[in-house]
CSV table of C-alpha atoms in Angstrom, one decimal:
chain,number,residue,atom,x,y,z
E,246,UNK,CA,-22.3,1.6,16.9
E,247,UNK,CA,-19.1,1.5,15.7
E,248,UNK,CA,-16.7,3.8,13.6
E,249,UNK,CA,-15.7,2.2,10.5
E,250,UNK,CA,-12.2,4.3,9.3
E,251,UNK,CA,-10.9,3.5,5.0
E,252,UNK,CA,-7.9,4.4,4.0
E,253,UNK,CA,-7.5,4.4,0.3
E,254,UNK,CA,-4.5,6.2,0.0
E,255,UNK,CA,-2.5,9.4,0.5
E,256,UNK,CA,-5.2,12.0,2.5
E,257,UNK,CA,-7.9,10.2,1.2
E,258,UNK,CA,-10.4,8.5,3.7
E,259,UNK,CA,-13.6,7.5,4.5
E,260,UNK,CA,-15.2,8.1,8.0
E,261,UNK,CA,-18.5,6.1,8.8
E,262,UNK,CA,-20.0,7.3,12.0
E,263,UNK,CA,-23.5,7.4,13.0
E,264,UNK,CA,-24.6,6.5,9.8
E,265,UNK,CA,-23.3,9.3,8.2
E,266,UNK,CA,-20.1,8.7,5.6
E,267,UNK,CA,-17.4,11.2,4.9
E,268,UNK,CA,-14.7,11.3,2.7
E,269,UNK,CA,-11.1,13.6,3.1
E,270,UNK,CA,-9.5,15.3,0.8
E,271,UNK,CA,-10.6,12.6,-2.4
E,272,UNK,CA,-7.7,12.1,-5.3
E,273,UNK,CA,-8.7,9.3,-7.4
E,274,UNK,CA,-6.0,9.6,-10.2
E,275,UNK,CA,-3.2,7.4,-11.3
E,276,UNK,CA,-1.3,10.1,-12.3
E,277,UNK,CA,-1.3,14.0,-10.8
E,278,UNK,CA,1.7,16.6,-13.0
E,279,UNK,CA,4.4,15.1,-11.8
E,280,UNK,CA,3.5,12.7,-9.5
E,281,UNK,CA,2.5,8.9,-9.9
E,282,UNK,CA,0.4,6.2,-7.9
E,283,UNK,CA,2.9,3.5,-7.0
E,284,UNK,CA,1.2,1.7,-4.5
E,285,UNK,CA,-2.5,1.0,-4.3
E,286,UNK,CA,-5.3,0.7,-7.3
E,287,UNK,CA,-7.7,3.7,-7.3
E,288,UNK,CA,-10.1,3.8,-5.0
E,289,UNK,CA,-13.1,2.2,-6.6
E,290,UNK,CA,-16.5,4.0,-7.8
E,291,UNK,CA,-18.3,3.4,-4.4
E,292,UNK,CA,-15.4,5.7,-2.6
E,293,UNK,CA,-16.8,8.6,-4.4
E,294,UNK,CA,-20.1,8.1,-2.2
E,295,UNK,CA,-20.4,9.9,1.2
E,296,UNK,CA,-22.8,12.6,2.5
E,297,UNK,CA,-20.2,15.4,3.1
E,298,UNK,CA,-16.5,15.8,1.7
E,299,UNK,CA,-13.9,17.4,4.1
E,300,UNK,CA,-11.2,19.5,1.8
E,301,UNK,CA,-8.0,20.5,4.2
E,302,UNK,CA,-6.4,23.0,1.8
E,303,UNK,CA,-5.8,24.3,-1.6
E,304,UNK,CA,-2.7,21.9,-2.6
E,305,UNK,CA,-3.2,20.1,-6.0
E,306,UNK,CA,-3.2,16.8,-4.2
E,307,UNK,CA,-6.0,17.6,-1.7
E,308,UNK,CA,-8.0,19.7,-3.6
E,309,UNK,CA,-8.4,18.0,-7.0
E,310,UNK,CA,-10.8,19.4,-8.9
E,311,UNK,CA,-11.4,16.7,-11.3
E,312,UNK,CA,-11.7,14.0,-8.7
E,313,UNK,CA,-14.1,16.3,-7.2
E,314,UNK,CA,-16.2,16.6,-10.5
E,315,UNK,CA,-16.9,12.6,-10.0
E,316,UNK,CA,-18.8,12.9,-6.3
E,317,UNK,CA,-22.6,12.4,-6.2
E,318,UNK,CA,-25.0,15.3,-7.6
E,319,UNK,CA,-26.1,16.8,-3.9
E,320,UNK,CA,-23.4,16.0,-2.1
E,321,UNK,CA,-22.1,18.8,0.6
E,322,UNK,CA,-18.3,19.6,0.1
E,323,UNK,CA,-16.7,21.8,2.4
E,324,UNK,CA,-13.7,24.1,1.8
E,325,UNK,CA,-11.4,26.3,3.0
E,326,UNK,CA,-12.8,30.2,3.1
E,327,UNK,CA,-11.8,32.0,-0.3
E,328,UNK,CA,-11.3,28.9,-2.2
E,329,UNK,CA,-14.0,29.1,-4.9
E,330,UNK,CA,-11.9,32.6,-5.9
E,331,UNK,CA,-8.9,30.9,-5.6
E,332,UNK,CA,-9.6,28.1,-7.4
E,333,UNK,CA,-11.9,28.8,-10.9
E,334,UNK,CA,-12.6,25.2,-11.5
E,335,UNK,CA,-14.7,24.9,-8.3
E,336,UNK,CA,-17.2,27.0,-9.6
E,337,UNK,CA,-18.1,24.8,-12.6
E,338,UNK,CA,-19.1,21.8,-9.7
E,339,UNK,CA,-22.8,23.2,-9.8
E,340,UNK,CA,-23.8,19.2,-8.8
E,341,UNK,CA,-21.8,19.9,-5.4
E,342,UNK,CA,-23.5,22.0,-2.3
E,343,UNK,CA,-20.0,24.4,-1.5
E,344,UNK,CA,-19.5,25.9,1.8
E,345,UNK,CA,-16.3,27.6,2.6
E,346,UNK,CA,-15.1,27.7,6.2
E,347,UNK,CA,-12.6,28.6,8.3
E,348,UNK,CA,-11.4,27.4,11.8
E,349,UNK,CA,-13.6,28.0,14.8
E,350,UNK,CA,-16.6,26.9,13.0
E,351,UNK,CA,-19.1,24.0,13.2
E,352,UNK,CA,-21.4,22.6,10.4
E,353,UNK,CA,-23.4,19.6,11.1
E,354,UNK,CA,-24.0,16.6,8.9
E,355,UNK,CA,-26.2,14.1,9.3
E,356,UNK,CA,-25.8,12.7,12.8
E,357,UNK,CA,-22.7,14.6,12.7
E,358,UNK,CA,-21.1,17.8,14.1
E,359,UNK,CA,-18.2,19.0,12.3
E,360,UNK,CA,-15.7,21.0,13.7
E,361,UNK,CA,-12.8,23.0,12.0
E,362,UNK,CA,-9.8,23.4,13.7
E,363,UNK,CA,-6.5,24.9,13.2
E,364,UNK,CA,-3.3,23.4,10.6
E,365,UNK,CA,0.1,24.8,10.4
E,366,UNK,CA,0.6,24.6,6.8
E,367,UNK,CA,1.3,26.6,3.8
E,368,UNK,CA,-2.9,27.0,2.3
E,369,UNK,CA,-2.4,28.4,-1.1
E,370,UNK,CA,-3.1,27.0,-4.0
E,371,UNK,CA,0.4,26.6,-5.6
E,372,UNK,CA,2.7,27.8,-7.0
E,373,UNK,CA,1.2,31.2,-7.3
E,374,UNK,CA,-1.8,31.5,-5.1
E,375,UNK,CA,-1.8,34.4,-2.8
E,376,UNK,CA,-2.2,33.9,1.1
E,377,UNK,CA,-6.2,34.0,1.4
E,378,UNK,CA,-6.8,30.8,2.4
E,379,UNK,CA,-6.1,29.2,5.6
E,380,UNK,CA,-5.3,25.0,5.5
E,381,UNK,CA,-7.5,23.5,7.8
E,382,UNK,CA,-7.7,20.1,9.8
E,383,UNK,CA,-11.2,19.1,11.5
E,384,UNK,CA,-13.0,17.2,14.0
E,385,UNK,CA,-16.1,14.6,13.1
E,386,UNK,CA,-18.1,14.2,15.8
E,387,UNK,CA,-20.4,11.2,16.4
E,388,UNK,CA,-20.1,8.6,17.7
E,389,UNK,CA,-16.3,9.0,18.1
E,390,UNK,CA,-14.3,12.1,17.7
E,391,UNK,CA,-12.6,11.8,14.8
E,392,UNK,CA,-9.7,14.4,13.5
E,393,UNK,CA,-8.3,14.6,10.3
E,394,UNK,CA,-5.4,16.6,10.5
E,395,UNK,CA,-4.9,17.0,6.8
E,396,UNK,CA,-1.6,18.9,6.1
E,397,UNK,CA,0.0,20.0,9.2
E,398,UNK,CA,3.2,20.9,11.1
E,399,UNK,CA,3.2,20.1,14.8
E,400,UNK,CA,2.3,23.5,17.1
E,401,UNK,CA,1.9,24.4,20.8
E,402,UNK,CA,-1.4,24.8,20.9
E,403,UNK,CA,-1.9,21.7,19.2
E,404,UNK,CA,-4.1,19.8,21.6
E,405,UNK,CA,-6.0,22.7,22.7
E,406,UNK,CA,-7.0,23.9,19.4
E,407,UNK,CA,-8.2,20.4,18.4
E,408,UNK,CA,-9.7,19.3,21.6
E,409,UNK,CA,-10.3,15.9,23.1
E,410,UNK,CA,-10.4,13.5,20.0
E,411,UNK,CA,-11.1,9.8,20.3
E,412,UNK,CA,-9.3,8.8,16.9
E,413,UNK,CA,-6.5,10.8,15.3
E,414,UNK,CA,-6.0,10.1,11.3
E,415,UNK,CA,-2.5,12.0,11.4
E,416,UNK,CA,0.0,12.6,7.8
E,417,UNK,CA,3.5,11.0,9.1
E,418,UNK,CA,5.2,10.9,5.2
E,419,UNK,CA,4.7,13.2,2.2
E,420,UNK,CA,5.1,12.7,-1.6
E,421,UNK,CA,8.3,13.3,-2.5
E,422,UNK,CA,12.2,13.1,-0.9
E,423,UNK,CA,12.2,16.0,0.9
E,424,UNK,CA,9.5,17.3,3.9
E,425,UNK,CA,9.5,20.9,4.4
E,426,UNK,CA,7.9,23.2,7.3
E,427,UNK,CA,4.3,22.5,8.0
E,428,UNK,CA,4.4,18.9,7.7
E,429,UNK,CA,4.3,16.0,9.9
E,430,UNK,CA,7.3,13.3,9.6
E,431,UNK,CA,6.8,9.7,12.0
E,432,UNK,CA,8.5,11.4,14.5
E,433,UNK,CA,6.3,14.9,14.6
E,434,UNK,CA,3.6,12.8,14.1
E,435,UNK,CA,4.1,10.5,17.3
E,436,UNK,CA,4.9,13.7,19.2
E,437,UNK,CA,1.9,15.0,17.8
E,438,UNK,CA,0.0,11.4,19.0
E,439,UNK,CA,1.4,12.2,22.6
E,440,UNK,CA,0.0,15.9,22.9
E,441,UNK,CA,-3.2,14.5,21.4
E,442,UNK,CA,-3.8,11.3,23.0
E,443,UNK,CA,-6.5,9.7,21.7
E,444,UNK,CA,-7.7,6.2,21.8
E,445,UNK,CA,-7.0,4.9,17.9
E,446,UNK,CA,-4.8,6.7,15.4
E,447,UNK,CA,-4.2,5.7,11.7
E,448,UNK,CA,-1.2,7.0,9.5
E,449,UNK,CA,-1.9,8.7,6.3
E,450,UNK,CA,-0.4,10.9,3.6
E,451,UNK,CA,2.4,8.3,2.7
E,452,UNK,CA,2.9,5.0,0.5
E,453,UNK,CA,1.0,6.2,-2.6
E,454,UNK,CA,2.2,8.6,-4.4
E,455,UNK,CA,5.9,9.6,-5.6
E,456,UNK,CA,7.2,11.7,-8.2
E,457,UNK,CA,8.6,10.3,-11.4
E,458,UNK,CA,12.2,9.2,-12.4
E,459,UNK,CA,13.2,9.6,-8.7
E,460,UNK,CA,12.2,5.7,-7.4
E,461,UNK,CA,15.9,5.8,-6.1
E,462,UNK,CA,16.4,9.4,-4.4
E,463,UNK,CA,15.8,8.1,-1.1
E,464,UNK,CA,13.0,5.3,-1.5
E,465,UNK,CA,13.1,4.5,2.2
E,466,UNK,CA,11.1,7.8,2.6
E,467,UNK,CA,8.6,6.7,0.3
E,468,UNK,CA,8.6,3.0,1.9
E,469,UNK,CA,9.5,3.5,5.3
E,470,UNK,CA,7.4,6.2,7.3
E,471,UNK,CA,4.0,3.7,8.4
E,472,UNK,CA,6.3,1.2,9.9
E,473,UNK,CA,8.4,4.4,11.8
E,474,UNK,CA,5.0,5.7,13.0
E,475,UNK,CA,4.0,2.5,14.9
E,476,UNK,CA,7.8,1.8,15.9
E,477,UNK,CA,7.8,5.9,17.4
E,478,UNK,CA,4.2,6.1,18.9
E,479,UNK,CA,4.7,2.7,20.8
E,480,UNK,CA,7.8,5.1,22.7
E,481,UNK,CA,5.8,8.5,22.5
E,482,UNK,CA,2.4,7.1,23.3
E,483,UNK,CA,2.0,3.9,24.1
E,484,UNK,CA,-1.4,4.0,25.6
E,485,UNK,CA,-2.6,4.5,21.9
E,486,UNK,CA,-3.6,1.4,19.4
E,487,UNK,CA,-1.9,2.8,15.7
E,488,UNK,CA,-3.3,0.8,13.2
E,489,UNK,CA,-1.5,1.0,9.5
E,490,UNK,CA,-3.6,-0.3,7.0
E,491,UNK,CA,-3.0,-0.9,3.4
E,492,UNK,CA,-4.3,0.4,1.0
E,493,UNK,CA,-8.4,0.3,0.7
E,494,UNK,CA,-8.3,-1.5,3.9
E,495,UNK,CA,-10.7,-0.5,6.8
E,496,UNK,CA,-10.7,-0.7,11.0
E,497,UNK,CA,-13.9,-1.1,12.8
E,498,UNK,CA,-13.0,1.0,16.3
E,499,UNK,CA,-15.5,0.4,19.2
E,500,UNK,CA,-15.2,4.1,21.1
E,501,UNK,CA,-17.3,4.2,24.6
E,502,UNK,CA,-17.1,7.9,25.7
């Protein structure tokens, strides 16, 4: 069967895979503090439906609490270790089965195993969480190996911690002007593409959200990184097909292992 991969914005997509569906890191607002959807409508109700949620870290915009509230009584969440105590509002989601985990282990879903793996990334939740929990990226595995890498800088042991994938959905932009340490840019993200070297990748975490009154400190970081990421992994890893999708679009991927 095949792998069916939606984007619908930012970190937030849907993996279908042996008839299982799972959903990244889910922000359905328009607005978040400071920040504002500028490209893309929100994804619609039937995005809220999957059979296991994958949360990569504490950040406001992958861990939203409130677009967490509108998932599907019963459905299985899973979290980076300590987050319930670092986050209150995760204890009022009594309609969500929580597990917290941490990298190195494996929870199975459905026709699914679900490895967590390794991110380079500041894991608190901001801006005054202590450093109890780690960030996390993980591996679906079905019919394809699929990783999200959620928030991530690029390390050595990279491709040994993650393990042999089949797709990669990699960040290659952020939200706002300025990337710090702990997050991939196009270019850390084809180098990461090249270490990795799967079959498929898709480019998230860019295009969809930007903060407001600052449309012209340095749109072409807001605009720009998608197209970079094909233009850089065609040099870096050229064996790999990169598809950039728009927003709510999908790719079927036929993976023979």
């Amino acid at each position: 069967m095949p792998v069916e991969i939606t984007w619908w914005g930012h970190a937030t997509c849907t993996v279908e895979d042996a008839n299982t569906r799972v959903l990244t890191d889910p922000l359905f607002a328009r607005r978040l503090a400071h920040l504002r959807r500028r490209r893309g409508d929100v994804p619609p109700a039937d995005a809220r439906r999957a059979d296991v949620v994958l949360v990569s870290h504490l950040h406001a915009d992958h861990l939203h609490v409130p677009s967490l509230a509108c998932l599907e009584p019963g459905t299985r969440l899973l979290v980076p270790r300590g987050a319930r105590r670092a986050v209150p509002g995760l204890r009022r989601l009594r309609h969500l089965r929580i597990t917290e985990v941490a990298p190195g282990d494996e929870v199975c879903a459905g026709g699914l195993l679900i490895r967590v793996v390794p991110a380079l990334h500041d894991g608190r939740r901001l801006p005054l969480g202590p450093h109890r929990s780690p960030a996390l990226g993980y591996v679906v595995e079905g019919e394809a190996r699929t990783y999200f890498a959620g928030d991530t800088g690029l390390f050595d042991a990279m491709a040994e911690q993650v393990g042999p994938v089949d797709v990669a959905l990699l960040p290659v932009g952020g939200w706002g002007p300025y990337l710090g340490e702990g997050h991939l840019d196009a270019g850390r993200a084809a180098r990461a593409l090249a270490r990795l070297a799967p079959r498929d990748a898709v480019p998230v975490h860019y295009g969809t959200y930007w903060p407001i009154g600052m449309d012209a400190v340095r749109p072409h970081e807001f605009h720009a990184p998608g197209d970079e990421f094909v233009r850089l992994a065609a040099e870096a890893a050229p064996r790999v097909a990169v598809h950039r999708l728009g927003h709510g679009e999908s790719v079927r991927l036929e993976v023979a292992r």
